[in-house]
Amino acid sequence: MTYLGFPRLHFSGRFQADPSTVNNDPEHFDDTRFKPNYQQLGTKTQVNGWWNPMGSGDWRFADCVVNKVYYQDGTSCDAPNQDPVIGMEINPPQSGVKGKLVDLDPENQNVSQIWGFQIYLGNDKTYVFQGNFEVVAFADLWFNRAPGRGDKTAAAFYQSVIKITNFDGLSNSKFIQDLGNPKKLSIKFTVDGFDADINSPNFTWGRVIGVIGLYEEAEPYNFVPGRRLLPIPKSPLNYAPCIIDKQSNKLLVDLANSLQTEKPGGLFRDLGKLQVALNTGKNQYKIKKDKDSHKPKVVRVAGNGEYQIIGPIEYLATNWYENEAGIQEFSNLPAAVSNTPLAVIKAEEKPGKTVHVEPGSVYLLEDENGLFARAEQFVFRLSSNDDDENIDQTTLYAYKFGEPVSQEFQLKPDADVVSGQK
């Protein structure tokens, strides 16, 4: 059980990421060669200290409000007169909470971590709980969330745990009663719409949509221990985690970091009627010419076009993202859902129907064997000068259609994630 289950809380607001970009260039770390202009804002002709050389490194939330909660029994509430947790803030102004945003090093700026951050739930009169946010790096970064160029087009998510330091509770809140008295909570938030224009009043700010739920000790803290949908080549969608909640027998698909927007931090782009379906066909392959060698090669493009509709994604509904936090639920599931690959397709048919669609209308697919493996910790800070500090470890989790599996895997290093100023 992670945030993607029951009970859970949905919130939305703004985040600030104020990195000091003077630290983004390896050359700037040599004191003997450091120049005064390295501390100045970059221009069209001079790189200097990049786009925010005087950045504080601060990370914070602002105006983050609880919009909706789901209870343990699967019902929901978005009315403050029915549950007082609705309308409360995550890190209200009086908390004064801020953390620090830290890159691994100048050679890898694609795994930025949040350090020293805390999470509060409350208002100007009371705190319901507070706790420490476990250090974690963002994941599933993509630069195709919105049209344009630069960081404003990007999106990513942070998933971690909150180690509770104080839990006062809220006696008249059903949601808080459902939480019990937890020692840890699971939290995940998606960030996009970042403004890197120094002349903008929203400079260093962006949009955040988040979820808080229960956490179980046996599960990984920074990803969903379940199933994973992957984008096919040229898909407009990004990766999406999903699970089948065993208690309610509902399928929950998290699309918060999957859908494109019309503009940075804006409404979702209309891609037509998107639906979650079972990939009931076999794999389809197409022969294409390699763009470099011009030799034919086999490319997997999608399933063979046969899909059983589970249900629509209501991503175009008013305030769907803020209220549902990008999570779509499905009930009345077909029996085959437990061992059949899932997909996100574009189709008009009703749930239960079997349809045939062209590869261009298939956007996300689960592995044909339902396999998904990932390391819990994937960012390491090691010292090459100390033999006692240059070794670390992580835990590798593997699943088949959302269930833990013991199977042999082949691993190899992948340097594609390394990105920085060189």
XYZ file of C-alpha atoms in Angstrom:
422
model
C 0.000 0.000 0.000
C 1.389 3.404 -1.028
C -0.233 6.742 -1.760
C -1.944 4.902 -4.637
C -4.568 3.206 -2.514
C -7.032 3.898 0.307
C -7.208 6.139 2.272
C -5.508 9.023 0.463
C -5.504 12.821 0.329
C -5.187 15.007 -2.806
C -3.667 18.503 -2.755
C -2.605 21.167 -5.246
C -0.645 24.400 -5.139
C 2.721 25.883 -6.041
C 6.346 24.930 -5.468
C 9.549 26.939 -5.552
C 12.866 25.535 -6.752
C 15.599 28.176 -6.448
C 18.863 26.448 -7.418
C 22.156 28.293 -7.536
C 23.162 27.700 -11.145
C 26.682 28.986 -10.588
C 27.266 25.450 -9.267
C 26.138 23.852 -12.531
C 29.497 24.204 -14.285
C 32.490 22.035 -13.253
C 34.868 24.861 -14.189
C 33.397 27.025 -11.435
C 34.704 24.688 -8.721
C 38.368 25.539 -9.379
C 39.167 28.442 -7.031
C 42.352 29.280 -8.904
C 40.445 29.845 -12.163
C 37.195 31.333 -10.855
C 36.267 34.624 -12.533
C 33.970 37.362 -11.153
C 31.584 37.043 -14.107
C 30.861 33.434 -13.084
C 28.698 34.936 -10.333
C 26.714 37.011 -12.831
C 23.586 36.216 -14.807
C 24.188 34.613 -18.169
C 23.546 36.586 -21.348
C 23.122 35.750 -25.022
C 26.867 36.134 -25.525
C 28.239 35.131 -22.095
C 27.381 31.958 -20.198
C 28.626 33.441 -16.897
C 26.784 31.799 -13.958
C 23.880 30.541 -16.038
C 20.238 31.538 -15.454
C 20.115 31.858 -11.631
C 23.631 32.324 -10.191
C 22.376 33.942 -6.974
C 19.865 31.197 -6.221
C 19.398 30.226 -2.578
C 18.981 26.510 -3.230
C 15.630 26.650 -1.422
C 12.750 24.250 -2.030
C 9.289 25.031 -0.652
C 5.527 24.649 -1.088
C 3.049 27.538 -1.149
C -0.747 27.764 -1.406
C -1.031 23.955 -1.257
C -4.615 23.081 -0.315
C -6.363 19.754 0.284
C -9.010 19.381 -2.433
C -10.319 15.870 -1.905
C -9.911 12.759 0.219
C -10.675 9.099 -0.343
C -11.599 6.988 2.659
C -10.615 3.436 3.525
C -13.941 2.150 2.174
C -13.335 3.761 -1.237
C -15.827 6.606 -0.850
C -14.657 10.205 -1.230
C -15.298 13.733 0.039
C -14.511 17.222 -1.270
C -16.716 19.280 1.091
C -15.163 20.994 4.161
C -18.486 20.908 6.026
C -18.379 17.100 5.831
C -14.683 16.619 6.574
C -12.641 19.527 8.018
C -9.419 18.275 6.448
C -10.756 19.603 3.119
C -9.334 23.087 2.614
C -6.474 22.577 5.061
C -2.991 23.412 3.838
C 0.115 21.396 3.225
C 2.897 23.483 4.789
C 0.856 26.586 5.696
C 2.782 29.901 5.751
C 3.285 29.935 9.519
C 5.184 26.635 9.320
C 8.086 28.429 7.629
C 9.159 25.119 6.090
C 11.736 24.979 3.338
C 14.250 22.399 2.198
C 17.180 22.421 -0.198
C 17.257 21.234 -3.807
C 20.530 19.443 -4.532
C 21.921 17.960 -7.754
C 24.107 14.871 -7.549
C 26.940 16.827 -9.193
C 27.429 19.114 -12.229
C 27.684 16.071 -14.489
C 24.258 14.759 -13.495
C 21.464 17.262 -12.999
C 18.673 14.825 -13.859
C 18.295 13.339 -10.369
C 17.836 16.459 -8.231
C 17.141 15.580 -4.592
C 15.208 17.384 -1.854
C 17.078 17.582 1.469
C 15.963 18.883 4.860
C 12.284 19.159 3.909
C 9.308 18.700 6.222
C 5.604 18.184 5.598
C 2.885 19.776 7.748
C -0.891 19.404 7.457
C -2.987 22.066 9.164
C -4.235 25.637 9.131
C -3.707 28.860 11.079
C -5.238 27.267 14.196
C -3.914 23.739 14.364
C -1.504 21.158 12.962
C -2.881 17.703 12.268
C 0.525 16.123 11.681
C 4.082 16.979 10.807
C 7.034 14.899 9.741
C 10.345 14.686 7.935
C 10.439 14.092 4.196
C 12.888 11.299 3.400
C 15.542 12.439 0.897
C 14.663 11.343 -2.623
C 15.406 12.281 -6.243
C 12.783 13.072 -8.830
C 11.891 10.388 -11.362
C 10.417 9.990 -14.860
C 11.650 13.416 -15.959
C 10.431 14.364 -19.440
C 10.654 17.530 -21.530
C 7.538 16.969 -23.618
C 4.917 17.868 -20.999
C 4.203 21.253 -22.617
C 5.089 22.916 -25.928
C 8.166 25.104 -26.146
C 11.759 24.780 -25.012
C 13.603 24.681 -21.721
C 12.601 23.731 -18.185
C 9.076 25.128 -18.572
C 8.255 22.158 -20.815
C 9.381 19.584 -18.243
C 7.603 17.518 -15.604
C 8.684 14.909 -13.063
C 7.547 13.423 -9.773
C 8.916 12.933 -6.280
C 7.754 9.937 -4.246
C 8.967 9.335 -0.708
C 7.824 8.799 2.866
C 7.023 11.231 5.659
C 8.500 10.104 8.972
C 5.919 11.389 11.438
C 7.322 13.440 14.325
C 4.007 14.736 15.675
C 0.477 13.455 15.019
C -2.201 15.435 16.865
C -5.048 14.049 14.767
C -8.434 15.613 14.074
C -11.308 13.986 15.948
C -14.087 15.137 13.608
C -12.317 14.070 10.401
C -13.194 10.647 9.054
C -10.115 10.748 6.838
C -7.724 11.364 9.730
C -9.446 8.622 11.730
C -8.905 6.260 8.788
C -5.190 7.040 8.866
C -4.997 5.828 12.452
C -1.772 6.803 14.182
C 0.864 6.147 11.511
C 4.609 6.337 12.000
C 5.131 6.938 8.288
C 3.030 8.167 5.385
C 3.567 7.772 1.648
C 3.691 10.969 -0.408
C 3.996 11.611 -4.121
C 3.829 14.920 -5.943
C 4.183 15.909 -9.590
C 5.843 19.182 -10.568
C 5.511 21.066 -13.850
C 5.084 24.558 -15.307
C 8.401 25.775 -13.869
C 9.171 29.435 -14.649
C 12.878 30.083 -15.299
C 12.374 33.610 -16.680
C 14.187 35.975 -14.310
C 11.962 38.845 -15.464
C 8.761 36.996 -14.539
C 6.941 37.590 -11.219
C 6.699 33.783 -10.963
C 10.440 33.224 -11.422
C 11.546 29.884 -9.848
C 7.924 28.859 -9.164
C 5.785 26.120 -10.701
C 2.735 23.911 -10.161
C 2.572 20.958 -7.782
C -0.149 18.299 -7.505
C 0.233 15.714 -4.755
C -1.143 12.712 -2.894
C -0.594 11.469 0.663
C -1.581 7.993 1.827
C -0.554 5.114 4.065
C 2.823 3.393 3.924
C 3.758 -0.184 4.753
C 7.275 -1.051 5.873
C 7.692 -3.952 3.453
C 7.212 -1.786 0.369
C 9.670 0.491 -1.480
C 9.414 4.100 -0.405
C 10.009 5.844 -3.744
C 7.931 4.008 -6.355
C 4.653 2.127 -6.635
C 5.101 -1.625 -6.014
C 2.744 -2.684 -8.754
C 2.431 -2.388 -12.509
C 3.906 0.088 -14.973
C 2.730 1.380 -18.342
C 5.402 2.432 -20.818
C 5.111 4.842 -23.764
C 5.522 3.372 -27.220
C 7.798 5.251 -29.675
C 6.509 8.778 -30.450
C 3.736 8.504 -27.871
C 2.527 11.853 -26.458
C 2.203 10.210 -23.020
C 4.790 9.427 -20.334
C 5.144 6.455 -17.946
C 2.245 5.636 -15.623
C 2.213 3.417 -12.499
C -0.893 1.448 -11.599
C -2.134 -1.119 -9.099
C -5.156 -3.282 -8.429
C -6.345 -2.548 -4.895
C -7.164 -5.973 -3.480
C -9.612 -4.751 -0.861
C -11.838 -2.823 -3.275
C -10.873 -4.734 -6.448
C -10.361 -1.403 -8.196
C -7.722 -0.568 -10.761
C -5.967 2.725 -9.969
C -3.885 4.351 -12.707
C -1.754 7.396 -11.870
C -1.507 9.672 -14.922
C -0.361 12.831 -13.114
C 3.029 12.771 -14.844
C 1.788 11.162 -18.054
C -0.400 13.670 -19.890
C 0.672 16.630 -22.000
C -0.579 20.154 -21.315
C -1.627 22.930 -23.686
C 0.895 25.284 -22.076
C 3.288 25.099 -19.091
C 1.209 24.492 -15.970
C -1.992 24.591 -18.036
C -4.906 22.332 -18.916
C -4.314 18.923 -20.419
C -4.048 18.716 -24.180
C -7.100 17.166 -25.826
C -5.961 13.863 -27.341
C -9.468 12.532 -27.842
C -11.179 9.798 -25.842
C -8.428 7.995 -23.940
C -9.284 4.676 -22.345
C -7.562 2.031 -20.278
C -7.832 -1.395 -21.870
C -6.487 -4.930 -21.818
C -4.044 -5.800 -24.586
C -5.693 -9.071 -25.586
C -3.771 -9.478 -28.852
C -0.248 -10.573 -29.677
C 2.743 -8.347 -30.307
C 2.905 -6.539 -33.618
C 6.142 -5.734 -35.378
C 6.873 -3.511 -38.334
C 9.912 -3.491 -40.611
C 11.487 -0.059 -40.984
C 14.695 1.268 -42.456
C 17.307 2.346 -39.971
C 17.820 6.090 -40.366
C 21.613 5.704 -40.220
C 22.414 2.406 -41.958
C 19.254 2.399 -44.127
C 19.070 -1.335 -43.484
C 15.729 -2.888 -42.539
C 15.121 -3.534 -38.874
C 12.245 -4.910 -36.841
C 10.545 -2.372 -34.585
C 7.874 -3.187 -32.036
C 5.141 -0.578 -32.412
C 2.199 -1.896 -30.354
C -0.090 -4.857 -29.873
C -1.867 -6.410 -32.833
C -4.739 -3.956 -32.425
C -7.102 -6.048 -30.264
C -8.045 -4.472 -26.934
C -10.802 -4.971 -24.388
C -12.002 -1.624 -23.039
C -11.938 -1.202 -19.233
C -13.044 2.422 -19.075
C -12.386 6.068 -20.019
C -9.882 8.483 -18.493
C -11.740 11.650 -17.468
C -8.696 13.876 -17.977
C -10.641 16.655 -19.741
C -13.247 17.060 -16.981
C -13.271 20.405 -15.139
C -10.724 20.463 -12.274
C -10.026 16.747 -12.764
C -6.289 17.163 -12.229
C -6.617 19.226 -9.043
C -9.389 17.086 -7.541
C -8.238 13.617 -8.611
C -4.481 14.342 -8.648
C -4.250 12.538 -11.979
C -5.524 9.234 -10.561
C -8.236 7.384 -12.474
C -10.133 4.547 -10.783
C -11.852 1.629 -12.514
C -14.221 -0.957 -11.042
C -16.108 -3.952 -12.495
C -12.838 -5.298 -13.833
C -12.642 -8.246 -16.242
C -11.206 -11.405 -14.710
C -8.279 -11.367 -17.136
C -6.945 -8.086 -15.717
C -4.779 -9.970 -13.221
C -2.635 -11.608 -15.921
C -3.149 -9.566 -19.096
C -1.101 -6.504 -20.108
C -2.772 -3.130 -19.671
C -2.750 -0.306 -22.192
C -3.909 3.265 -22.749
C -5.531 3.675 -26.145
C -7.656 6.121 -28.082
C -11.072 4.572 -28.752
C -14.771 5.497 -28.695
C -16.266 2.149 -27.660
C -17.888 1.457 -24.282
C -16.365 -0.604 -21.431
C -16.393 -4.334 -22.064
C -16.190 -4.017 -25.829
C -13.319 -5.555 -27.781
C -11.942 -3.165 -30.371
C -9.277 -3.091 -33.043
C -7.209 0.085 -33.227
C -4.275 1.218 -35.321
C -0.817 1.426 -33.693
C -1.010 5.235 -33.796
C -3.905 5.104 -31.323
C -1.978 3.081 -28.746
C -0.105 5.341 -26.311
C 0.951 3.263 -23.302
C 1.597 -0.463 -22.918
C 2.503 -2.782 -20.085
C 5.265 -5.308 -20.676
C 3.827 -8.306 -22.523
C 4.785 -10.577 -19.608
C 3.759 -8.059 -16.968
C 7.336 -7.704 -15.720
C 8.591 -4.625 -13.896
C 11.824 -4.310 -11.911
C 13.419 -1.321 -10.238
C 16.052 -0.413 -7.663
C 14.718 1.452 -4.646
C 17.716 3.759 -4.249
C 19.329 4.859 -7.515
C 21.308 7.954 -6.458
C 24.504 7.440 -4.462
C 26.943 9.933 -2.947
C 30.301 8.203 -2.601
C 33.740 9.480 -1.664
C 36.584 8.347 -3.901
C 39.044 9.540 -1.239
C 37.831 7.230 1.514
C 37.643 3.465 1.054
C 35.062 3.241 3.835
C 32.702 5.614 2.039
C 32.859 4.461 -1.582
C 30.519 1.488 -1.251
C 26.744 1.583 -0.973
C 23.840 -0.766 -1.552
C 20.266 -0.783 -2.730
C 17.304 -3.156 -2.916
C 16.000 -4.428 -6.238
C 12.274 -5.171 -6.452
C 10.657 -7.237 -9.202
C 6.981 -7.761 -10.040
C 4.876 -9.704 -12.495
C 1.451 -8.185 -13.113
C 1.830 -6.356 -9.814
C 2.811 -9.374 -7.711
C 6.326 -9.922 -6.293
C 8.283 -12.380 -8.413
C 11.554 -14.235 -7.964
C 13.258 -14.348 -11.327
C 16.725 -13.953 -12.822
C 17.399 -10.564 -14.424
C 20.322 -9.280 -16.441
C 21.581 -5.852 -15.371
C 23.875 -3.437 -17.183
C 25.025 0.154 -16.556
C 23.084 2.892 -18.342
C 24.782 6.282 -18.711
C 21.875 7.848 -20.619
C 20.511 9.426 -17.420
C 23.705 11.438 -16.912
C 23.184 15.015 -18.030
C 24.941 18.202 -17.027
C 27.191 21.050 -18.090
C 30.408 19.547 -19.395
